[in-house]
Amino acid sequence: MTFSKTWIYTLVIVLVLVVFAMAGLIRPVRESLRSLFVPVVRMTSSVGSGIGRWLQVDEEARVANERAEELEARLAAHTIDYARLNALEEENRSLRAVANFLTESGYQSIGARVISRSITHQTAVVTIDRGSTDGVEIGHAV
């Protein structure tokens, strides 16, 4: 049975380690190695932690940007709705004023739509969708 030199060296190292462990000599070696590697581990850990925070901040910024874009779109939609609401409120005030005038004037009134208009420098002719069957006669105010 032949062993290669590598196997023999490995076996010797294992035996030495077992003897050191039994004699209590491994602990000082372990502490010496720990004192050498702890600063390296701390440095790499802080670098990794910094990169992690940077990536997290980048992700938080992306999420914040997406949220800001969503809110800007909602604001634009609400602005349009607000403008429409203001226009409808103004139209409502105007129609209420006309309705109030008609009820307070004491005149009899009939609602009608304008079908056509003809305006010259001397006359103005308006055709409406009401007639004598509705109680509108020639010469009535329109």
mmCIF file of C-alpha atoms in Angstrom:
data_model
loop_
_atom_site.group_PDB
_atom_site.id
_atom_site.type_symbol
_atom_site.label_atom_id
_atom_site.label_comp_id
_atom_site.label_asym_id
_atom_site.label_seq_id
_atom_site.Cartn_x
_atom_site.Cartn_y
_atom_site.Cartn_z
ATOM 1 C CA MET A 1 0.000 0.000 0.000
ATOM 2 C CA THR A 2 1.552 3.294 -1.092
ATOM 3 C CA PHE A 3 0.529 6.696 0.043
ATOM 4 C CA SER A 4 1.345 9.829 -1.833
ATOM 5 C CA LYS A 5 3.272 12.576 -0.114
ATOM 6 C CA THR A 6 0.162 14.768 0.005
ATOM 7 C CA TRP A 7 -1.746 12.130 1.992
ATOM 8 C CA ILE A 8 1.133 11.695 4.382
ATOM 9 C CA TYR A 9 1.438 15.464 4.982
ATOM 10 C CA THR A 10 -2.314 15.738 5.526
ATOM 11 C CA LEU A 11 -2.272 12.850 8.001
ATOM 12 C CA VAL A 12 0.642 14.403 9.922
ATOM 13 C CA ILE A 13 -1.131 17.766 10.106
ATOM 14 C CA VAL A 14 -4.340 16.134 11.375
ATOM 15 C CA LEU A 15 -2.395 14.189 14.014
ATOM 16 C CA VAL A 16 -0.594 17.340 15.158
ATOM 17 C CA LEU A 17 -3.902 19.178 15.419
ATOM 18 C CA VAL A 18 -5.430 16.345 17.444
ATOM 19 C CA VAL A 19 -2.444 16.373 19.812
ATOM 20 C CA PHE A 20 -2.639 20.178 20.148
ATOM 21 C CA ALA A 21 -6.386 19.962 20.792
ATOM 22 C CA MET A 22 -5.890 17.357 23.496
ATOM 23 C CA ALA A 23 -3.157 19.434 25.089
ATOM 24 C CA GLY A 24 -5.305 22.633 24.980
ATOM 25 C CA LEU A 25 -2.955 24.423 22.581
ATOM 26 C CA ILE A 26 -5.579 25.051 19.850
ATOM 27 C CA ARG A 27 -7.324 27.850 21.767
ATOM 28 C CA PRO A 28 -4.372 30.305 21.581
ATOM 29 C CA VAL A 29 -3.951 29.563 17.895
ATOM 30 C CA ARG A 30 -7.692 30.075 17.319
ATOM 31 C CA GLU A 31 -7.632 33.385 19.243
ATOM 32 C CA SER A 32 -4.582 34.549 17.288
ATOM 33 C CA LEU A 33 -6.317 33.785 13.997
ATOM 34 C CA ARG A 34 -9.489 35.505 15.213
ATOM 35 C CA SER A 35 -7.560 38.676 16.138
ATOM 36 C CA LEU A 36 -6.075 38.683 12.626
ATOM 37 C CA PHE A 37 -9.347 38.132 10.759
ATOM 38 C CA VAL A 38 -11.844 40.173 12.837
ATOM 39 C CA PRO A 39 -10.715 43.562 11.406
ATOM 40 C CA VAL A 40 -10.942 42.157 7.871
ATOM 41 C CA VAL A 41 -14.408 40.751 8.561
ATOM 42 C CA ARG A 42 -15.562 44.061 10.086
ATOM 43 C CA MET A 43 -14.273 46.028 7.125
ATOM 44 C CA THR A 44 -15.922 43.775 4.552
ATOM 45 C CA SER A 45 -19.091 43.745 6.637
ATOM 46 C CA SER A 46 -19.233 47.554 6.761
ATOM 47 C CA VAL A 47 -18.578 47.756 3.025
ATOM 48 C CA GLY A 48 -21.327 45.223 2.381
ATOM 49 C CA SER A 49 -23.656 47.048 4.744
ATOM 50 C CA GLY A 50 -22.936 50.341 2.974
ATOM 51 C CA ILE A 51 -23.663 48.799 -0.404
ATOM 52 C CA GLY A 52 -26.860 47.299 1.029
ATOM 53 C CA ARG A 53 -27.984 50.688 2.359
ATOM 54 C CA TRP A 54 -27.123 52.313 -0.969
ATOM 55 C CA LEU A 55 -29.182 49.723 -2.848
ATOM 56 C CA GLN A 56 -32.042 50.111 -0.365
ATOM 57 C CA VAL A 57 -31.979 53.898 -0.724
ATOM 58 C CA ASP A 58 -31.956 53.475 -4.496
ATOM 59 C CA GLU A 59 -34.987 51.167 -4.287
ATOM 60 C CA GLU A 60 -36.749 53.561 -1.896
ATOM 61 C CA ALA A 61 -36.048 56.430 -4.305
ATOM 62 C CA ARG A 62 -37.496 54.427 -7.202
ATOM 63 C CA VAL A 63 -40.628 53.621 -5.205
ATOM 64 C CA ALA A 64 -40.918 57.272 -4.119
ATOM 65 C CA ASN A 65 -40.587 58.430 -7.744
ATOM 66 C CA GLU A 66 -43.286 56.005 -8.877
ATOM 67 C CA ARG A 67 -45.571 57.212 -6.062
ATOM 68 C CA ALA A 68 -44.890 60.854 -6.985
ATOM 69 C CA GLU A 69 -45.763 60.188 -10.638
ATOM 70 C CA GLU A 70 -48.981 58.451 -9.584
ATOM 71 C CA LEU A 71 -49.918 61.374 -7.336
ATOM 72 C CA GLU A 72 -49.133 63.894 -10.083
ATOM 73 C CA ALA A 73 -51.448 62.028 -12.464
ATOM 74 C CA ARG A 74 -54.195 62.002 -9.844
ATOM 75 C CA LEU A 75 -53.661 65.717 -9.199
ATOM 76 C CA ALA A 76 -53.992 66.459 -12.926
ATOM 77 C CA ALA A 77 -57.249 64.477 -13.058
ATOM 78 C CA HIS A 78 -58.572 66.295 -9.988
ATOM 79 C CA THR A 79 -57.587 69.655 -11.474
ATOM 80 C CA ILE A 80 -59.625 68.885 -14.588
ATOM 81 C CA ASP A 81 -62.562 67.762 -12.441
ATOM 82 C CA TYR A 82 -62.268 70.954 -10.371
ATOM 83 C CA ALA A 83 -62.374 73.129 -13.501
ATOM 84 C CA ARG A 84 -65.465 71.261 -14.748
ATOM 85 C CA LEU A 85 -67.118 71.629 -11.354
ATOM 86 C CA ASN A 86 -66.468 75.384 -11.343
ATOM 87 C CA ALA A 87 -67.947 75.718 -14.843
ATOM 88 C CA LEU A 88 -71.034 73.725 -13.824
ATOM 89 C CA GLU A 89 -71.472 75.810 -10.666
ATOM 90 C CA GLU A 90 -71.299 79.017 -12.716
ATOM 91 C CA GLU A 91 -73.824 77.636 -15.207
ATOM 92 C CA ASN A 92 -76.071 76.594 -12.311
ATOM 93 C CA ARG A 93 -75.934 80.129 -10.819
ATOM 94 C CA SER A 94 -76.767 81.629 -14.208
ATOM 95 C CA LEU A 95 -79.706 79.271 -14.799
ATOM 96 C CA ARG A 96 -81.024 79.901 -11.283
ATOM 97 C CA ALA A 97 -80.867 83.657 -11.917
ATOM 98 C CA VAL A 98 -82.849 83.257 -15.167
ATOM 99 C CA ALA A 99 -85.391 80.965 -13.478
ATOM 100 C CA ASN A 100 -85.725 83.401 -10.585
ATOM 101 C CA PHE A 101 -86.287 86.288 -13.010
ATOM 102 C CA LEU A 102 -89.041 84.368 -14.825
ATOM 103 C CA THR A 103 -90.884 83.499 -11.601
ATOM 104 C CA GLU A 104 -90.594 87.018 -10.141
ATOM 105 C CA SER A 105 -91.429 88.932 -13.350
ATOM 106 C CA GLY A 106 -95.067 87.850 -13.414
ATOM 107 C CA TYR A 107 -94.898 87.121 -17.123
ATOM 108 C CA GLN A 108 -96.138 83.883 -18.570
ATOM 109 C CA SER A 109 -93.161 82.048 -20.114
ATOM 110 C CA ILE A 110 -92.609 79.001 -22.305
ATOM 111 C CA GLY A 111 -89.258 77.371 -22.856
ATOM 112 C CA ALA A 112 -88.151 77.063 -26.479
ATOM 113 C CA ARG A 113 -85.080 76.200 -28.517
ATOM 114 C CA VAL A 114 -83.645 78.384 -31.243
ATOM 115 C CA ILE A 115 -83.733 76.573 -34.589
ATOM 116 C CA SER A 116 -82.196 79.300 -36.772
ATOM 117 C CA ARG A 117 -81.086 82.940 -36.690
ATOM 118 C CA SER A 118 -80.796 85.609 -39.296
ATOM 119 C CA ILE A 119 -79.257 88.917 -38.319
ATOM 120 C CA THR A 120 -78.767 91.844 -40.679
ATOM 121 C CA HIS A 121 -77.942 95.500 -39.984
ATOM 122 C CA GLN A 122 -81.699 96.287 -39.881
ATOM 123 C CA THR A 123 -83.421 93.131 -38.594
ATOM 124 C CA ALA A 124 -82.923 90.104 -36.442
ATOM 125 C CA VAL A 125 -85.057 87.030 -37.116
ATOM 126 C CA VAL A 126 -85.062 84.028 -34.765
ATOM 127 C CA THR A 127 -86.919 80.788 -35.506
ATOM 128 C CA ILE A 128 -87.922 78.717 -32.444
ATOM 129 C CA ASP A 129 -89.459 75.287 -31.993
ATOM 130 C CA ARG A 130 -92.737 76.656 -30.509
ATOM 131 C CA GLY A 131 -95.794 78.006 -32.258
ATOM 132 C CA SER A 132 -99.474 78.865 -31.998
ATOM 133 C CA THR A 133 -100.329 75.416 -30.620
ATOM 134 C CA ASP A 134 -98.060 76.244 -27.664
ATOM 135 C CA GLY A 135 -99.650 79.682 -27.117
ATOM 136 C CA VAL A 136 -96.981 81.723 -28.936
ATOM 137 C CA GLU A 137 -98.368 84.349 -31.328
ATOM 138 C CA ILE A 138 -96.791 86.745 -33.802
ATOM 139 C CA GLY A 139 -95.613 89.857 -31.987
ATOM 140 C CA HIS A 140 -94.943 88.159 -28.640
ATOM 141 C CA ALA A 141 -91.605 88.867 -27.002
ATOM 142 C CA VAL A 142 -89.119 86.100 -27.593
#
